[in-house]
Tab-separated table of C-alpha atoms in Angstrom:
chain	number	residue	atom	x	y	z
A	1	MET	CA	-18.988	1.597	-2.758
A	2	GLU	CA	-17.876	1.332	0.838
A	3	PRO	CA	-16.262	4.442	2.301
A	4	PRO	CA	-12.465	4.353	2.459
A	5	HIS	CA	-10.917	3.065	5.648
A	6	ASN	CA	-7.381	4.078	6.503
A	7	ASN	CA	-5.099	2.386	8.979
A	8	THR	CA	-5.474	4.478	12.111
A	9	SER	CA	-1.804	3.998	12.933
A	10	LYS	CA	-0.903	6.056	9.886
A	11	ASP	CA	-1.361	9.723	9.144
A	12	PRO	CA	-4.175	9.863	6.527
A	13	GLY	CA	-2.644	13.033	5.140
A	14	ARG	CA	0.502	11.106	4.271
A	15	ARG	CA	-1.228	8.094	2.718
A	16	ARG	CA	0.498	7.157	-0.554
A	17	PRO	CA	-0.854	3.833	-1.777
A	18	TRP	CA	0.138	1.483	-4.525
A	19	VAL	CA	-2.639	1.205	-7.083
A	20	VAL	CA	-3.217	-2.437	-8.032
A	21	GLY	CA	-5.129	-2.919	-11.264
A	22	ILE	CA	-6.483	-6.352	-12.133
A	23	SER	CA	-7.426	-6.934	-15.765
A	24	GLY	CA	-9.240	-9.852	-17.388
A	25	ALA	CA	-6.247	-12.093	-18.143
A	26	SER	CA	-5.928	-15.481	-16.506
A	27	GLY	CA	-3.785	-15.293	-13.395
A	28	THR	CA	-5.858	-13.983	-10.498
A	29	PRO	CA	-3.659	-15.950	-8.032
A	30	TYR	CA	-0.770	-13.661	-9.073
A	31	ALA	CA	-2.839	-10.635	-8.083
A	32	ALA	CA	-3.814	-12.196	-4.756
A	33	SER	CA	-0.178	-12.925	-3.909
A	34	VAL	CA	0.901	-9.385	-4.807
A	35	LEU	CA	-1.882	-7.925	-2.663
A	36	ARG	CA	-0.932	-10.108	0.301
A	37	GLY	CA	2.699	-9.088	-0.156
A	38	LEU	CA	1.863	-5.383	-0.178
A	39	LEU	CA	-0.297	-5.679	2.920
A	40	ALA	CA	2.353	-7.724	4.729
A	41	ALA	CA	4.867	-4.952	3.971
A	42	GLY	CA	2.522	-2.373	5.514
A	43	GLU	CA	1.721	-0.714	2.194
A	44	ALA	CA	-1.568	1.054	1.528
A	45	VAL	CA	-3.442	-0.230	-1.520
A	46	ASP	CA	-5.955	1.297	-3.914
A	47	LEU	CA	-7.653	-1.528	-5.785
A	48	ILE	CA	-9.239	-1.509	-9.253
A	49	VAL	CA	-10.888	-4.692	-10.529
A	50	SER	CA	-11.924	-4.567	-14.173
A	51	ARG	CA	-15.254	-5.964	-15.310
A	52	ALA	CA	-13.539	-8.645	-17.389
A	53	SER	CA	-11.393	-9.713	-14.430
A	54	ARG	CA	-14.493	-10.458	-12.381
A	55	LEU	CA	-15.393	-13.192	-14.864
A	56	THR	CA	-11.869	-14.579	-14.676
A	57	LEU	CA	-11.940	-14.464	-10.876
A	58	LEU	CA	-15.258	-16.303	-10.842
A	59	ASP	CA	-13.930	-18.935	-13.261
A	60	GLU	CA	-10.609	-19.456	-11.459
A	61	THR	CA	-11.788	-19.281	-7.855
A	62	GLY	CA	-15.586	-19.428	-7.780
A	63	ILE	CA	-15.624	-16.058	-6.007
A	64	THR	CA	-18.033	-13.331	-7.101
A	65	PHE	CA	-16.502	-9.871	-6.668
A	66	ARG	CA	-19.222	-7.281	-6.020
A	67	ASP	CA	-18.955	-3.528	-5.583
A	68	ALA	CA	-21.371	-3.485	-2.670
A	69	HIS	CA	-19.580	-6.320	-0.851
A	70	TRP	CA	-16.030	-5.829	-2.077
A	71	ARG	CA	-14.341	-6.042	1.321
A	72	GLY	CA	-15.843	-9.424	2.202
A	73	ASP	CA	-15.229	-10.759	-1.304
A	74	LEU	CA	-11.630	-9.521	-1.239
A	75	ARG	CA	-11.029	-11.131	2.128
A	76	GLU	CA	-12.371	-14.467	0.877
A	77	TRP	CA	-10.236	-14.219	-2.250
A	78	LEU	CA	-6.979	-13.355	-0.479
A	79	ALA	CA	-7.508	-16.207	1.958
A	80	ARG	CA	-7.603	-18.721	-0.898
A	81	GLY	CA	-4.439	-20.477	-2.084
A	82	ALA	CA	-3.350	-20.790	-5.699
A	83	ASP	CA	-4.723	-24.338	-5.693
A	84	GLY	CA	-8.169	-22.988	-4.824
A	85	LYS	CA	-8.149	-24.187	-1.217
A	86	PRO	CA	-10.102	-21.803	1.059
A	87	GLY	CA	-8.552	-20.574	4.298
A	88	THR	CA	-4.957	-21.075	3.173
A	89	PHE	CA	-3.999	-17.513	4.131
A	90	PRO	CA	-6.100	-16.203	7.023
A	91	VAL	CA	-6.857	-12.528	6.401
A	92	THR	CA	-8.149	-10.240	9.137
A	93	GLU	CA	-10.199	-7.078	8.875
A	94	ALA	CA	-7.269	-5.173	10.356
A	95	GLU	CA	-5.066	-6.269	7.458
A	96	LEU	CA	-7.578	-4.826	5.002
A	97	ALA	CA	-7.942	-1.557	6.905
A	98	ASP	CA	-5.790	0.427	4.481
A	99	VAL	CA	-7.292	-0.939	1.264
A	100	ARG	CA	-9.433	1.442	-0.757
A	101	TYR	CA	-11.543	0.150	-3.641
A	102	TRP	CA	-12.545	2.085	-6.765
A	103	PRO	CA	-15.059	0.667	-9.293
A	104	ALA	CA	-13.607	0.337	-12.785
A	105	GLY	CA	-16.334	2.532	-14.243
A	106	ASP	CA	-15.660	5.437	-11.879
A	107	LEU	CA	-13.589	7.755	-14.068
A	108	ALA	CA	-13.910	10.495	-11.437
A	109	ALA	CA	-12.140	8.333	-8.825
A	110	GLY	CA	-9.199	9.765	-6.918
A	111	PRO	CA	-6.417	7.929	-8.804
A	112	SER	CA	-7.735	9.252	-12.147
A	113	SER	CA	-5.996	12.544	-11.363
A	114	GLY	CA	-2.259	13.153	-11.257
A	115	SER	CA	-2.767	15.233	-8.111
A	116	TYR	CA	-3.872	12.135	-6.200
A	117	ALA	CA	-0.759	10.959	-4.350
A	118	VAL	CA	0.281	7.382	-5.105
A	119	LYS	CA	3.595	5.538	-5.214
A	120	GLY	CA	2.826	3.891	-8.530
A	121	MET	CA	0.712	1.234	-10.161
A	122	LEU	CA	0.963	-2.536	-10.545
A	123	ILE	CA	-1.184	-4.174	-13.234
A	124	VAL	CA	-1.331	-7.876	-12.448
A	125	PRO	CA	-2.272	-9.739	-14.486
A	126	ALA	CA	-2.322	-7.571	-17.604
A	127	SER	CA	-4.279	-8.833	-20.603
A	128	THR	CA	-3.210	-7.984	-24.135
A	129	ALA	CA	-6.320	-5.806	-24.448
A	130	CYS	CA	-5.236	-3.904	-21.334
A	131	VAL	CA	-1.687	-3.586	-22.694
A	132	ALA	CA	-3.035	-2.182	-25.961
A	133	GLY	CA	-5.350	0.256	-24.197
A	134	VAL	CA	-2.567	1.618	-21.998
A	135	ALA	CA	-0.036	1.794	-24.834
A	136	LEU	CA	-2.493	3.683	-27.040
A	137	GLY	CA	-3.738	5.907	-24.220
A	138	LEU	CA	-7.374	4.881	-24.677
A	139	SER	CA	-8.399	5.313	-21.004
A	140	LYS	CA	-11.591	3.351	-21.678
A	141	ASP	CA	-11.978	2.526	-17.969
A	142	LEU	CA	-10.440	3.580	-14.671
A	143	LEU	CA	-7.684	0.969	-14.854
A	144	GLN	CA	-6.406	2.276	-18.177
A	145	ARG	CA	-6.868	5.893	-17.114
A	146	VAL	CA	-4.796	5.416	-13.956
A	147	ALA	CA	-2.075	3.670	-15.956
A	148	SER	CA	-1.914	6.651	-18.328
A	149	VAL	CA	-1.756	9.045	-15.375
A	150	THR	CA	1.015	6.950	-13.811
A	151	LEU	CA	3.097	7.240	-16.982
A	152	LYS	CA	2.542	10.969	-17.444
A	153	GLU	CA	3.471	11.625	-13.811
A	154	ARG	CA	6.646	9.538	-14.255
A	155	ARG	CA	5.650	7.126	-11.498
A	156	ARG	CA	6.482	3.429	-11.410
A	157	LEU	CA	4.199	1.327	-13.605
A	158	VAL	CA	4.670	-2.453	-13.603
A	159	VAL	CA	2.775	-4.362	-16.295
A	160	THR	CA	2.591	-8.105	-15.641
A	161	VAL	CA	1.514	-9.355	-19.043
A	162	ARG	CA	-0.015	-12.843	-19.019
A	163	GLU	CA	-0.451	-14.208	-22.519
A	164	THR	CA	1.253	-16.672	-24.855
A	165	PRO	CA	2.173	-16.603	-27.651
A	166	LEU	CA	2.558	-12.870	-28.233
A	167	ASN	CA	1.762	-11.488	-31.663
A	168	GLY	CA	3.398	-8.555	-33.431
A	169	PRO	CA	0.945	-5.827	-32.373
A	170	THR	CA	1.189	-6.817	-28.695
A	171	LEU	CA	4.994	-6.894	-28.847
A	172	LYS	CA	4.941	-3.387	-30.333
A	173	HIS	CA	2.606	-2.228	-27.571
A	174	LEU	CA	4.956	-3.658	-24.943
A	175	VAL	CA	7.898	-1.844	-26.530
A	176	THR	CA	5.837	1.347	-26.436
A	177	LEU	CA	5.219	0.850	-22.717
A	178	ASP	CA	8.901	0.139	-22.101
A	179	GLU	CA	9.886	3.303	-23.949
A	180	ALA	CA	7.338	5.258	-21.897
A	181	GLY	CA	9.063	4.138	-18.713
A	182	ALA	CA	6.948	1.168	-17.647
A	183	VAL	CA	8.437	-2.077	-16.354
A	184	VAL	CA	7.225	-4.909	-18.595
A	185	LEU	CA	7.228	-8.008	-16.410
A	186	PRO	CA	5.867	-11.183	-18.040
A	187	ALA	CA	4.266	-13.705	-15.689
A	188	SER	CA	7.127	-16.177	-16.126
A	189	PRO	CA	7.707	-18.451	-13.113
A	190	ALA	CA	11.246	-19.715	-12.450
A	191	PHE	CA	12.175	-23.095	-10.998
A	192	TYR	CA	15.583	-22.494	-9.406
A	193	ALA	CA	13.923	-21.451	-6.135
A	194	GLY	CA	12.930	-25.072	-5.482
A	195	ALA	CA	9.208	-24.877	-6.158
A	196	THR	CA	7.254	-27.824	-4.799
A	197	HIS	CA	3.744	-26.391	-5.072
A	198	ILE	CA	1.773	-24.229	-7.482
A	199	GLN	CA	1.783	-21.520	-4.815
A	200	ASP	CA	5.596	-21.363	-5.027
A	201	LEU	CA	5.432	-20.613	-8.754
A	202	VAL	CA	2.755	-17.978	-8.219
A	203	ASP	CA	4.702	-16.374	-5.383
A	204	PHE	CA	7.849	-16.176	-7.518
A	205	VAL	CA	6.083	-14.014	-10.096
A	206	ALA	CA	4.419	-11.943	-7.380
A	207	GLY	CA	7.788	-11.501	-5.707
A	208	ARG	CA	9.330	-10.211	-8.929
A	209	VAL	CA	6.465	-7.709	-9.219
A	210	LEU	CA	7.183	-6.493	-5.696
A	211	ASP	CA	10.907	-6.364	-6.510
A	212	ALA	CA	10.129	-4.035	-9.416
A	213	ALA	CA	8.166	-1.859	-6.989
A	214	GLU	CA	11.013	-2.024	-4.442
A	215	VAL	CA	8.680	-3.464	-1.815
A	216	PRO	CA	10.397	-5.883	0.601
A	217	HIS	CA	9.041	-9.414	0.813
A	218	GLY	CA	9.970	-13.027	1.443
A	219	LEU	CA	7.931	-14.717	-1.258
A	220	TYR	CA	10.721	-16.694	-2.908
A	221	ARG	CA	14.282	-17.882	-2.378
A	222	ARG	CA	16.710	-15.587	-4.158
A	223	TRP	CA	19.558	-16.838	-6.300
A	224	GLU	CA	22.852	-16.613	-4.403
A	225	GLY	CA	25.192	-18.226	-6.896
A	226	GLU	CA	25.090	-21.699	-5.374
A	227	LEU	CA	23.537	-24.808	-6.928
A	228	ARG	CA	21.062	-26.527	-4.631
A	229	GLY	CA	19.731	-29.326	-6.784
A	230	GLY	CA	16.300	-27.738	-7.197
A	231	SER	CA	15.461	-28.361	-3.547
A	232	LYS	CA	14.345	-25.931	-0.896
A	233	GLU	CA	16.350	-27.893	1.620
A	234	GLU	CA	20.012	-27.127	2.207
A	235	ALA	CA	22.411	-29.740	0.874
A	236	PRO	CA	23.973	-32.075	3.484
A	237	GLY	CA	26.950	-30.417	5.116
A	238	ALA	CA	26.036	-26.981	3.828
A	239	PRO	CA	26.939	-24.151	6.208
């Protein structure tokens, strides 16, 4: 694992990152959009990529995520659009300066302890297996362990479940997470923001995740109580 690199413009002693956990569900573009949004907002990030999610990432993007080369692989991934086009979002090394990566098998990692200062955790996307593991407190890998720590420390936990249909056991697990204080946020794109591209739909879900974390962003057009005919363009004569 590469040594952590903090943004030199920030006081390392005050670093309080968002932990982003990526499970094996389909939806890696959601995770990429959330990560870009956090970095654009100047947030520090601790990243956990599950073993199952690496297969999904490879299938959905063709990118191999490797522990020994995680920074280069992450940069390539974040630069790719939801349609798979490389170089859609240029990402610099400076933008990744305050990202710290922890292997999913490292149960002694910093975020596994409640004394490790973080703002909260965003699981995006969250598979039903991940949901079950967190709801039952299994802590079978670092992602699940950090989620359990986040709940016990009463920090913000956003679970972006990506599955359909949902069966009874999963619904019960989601209720358990809700009762424990987590925000259950299904990956459900909306269309009122005038989406014209797959990236717009992805960014809407990512924006809602960031809303739940109270992180400012400009990923989608917010509803303001005015009909706009499903278009991003203002209607003729609109003020």
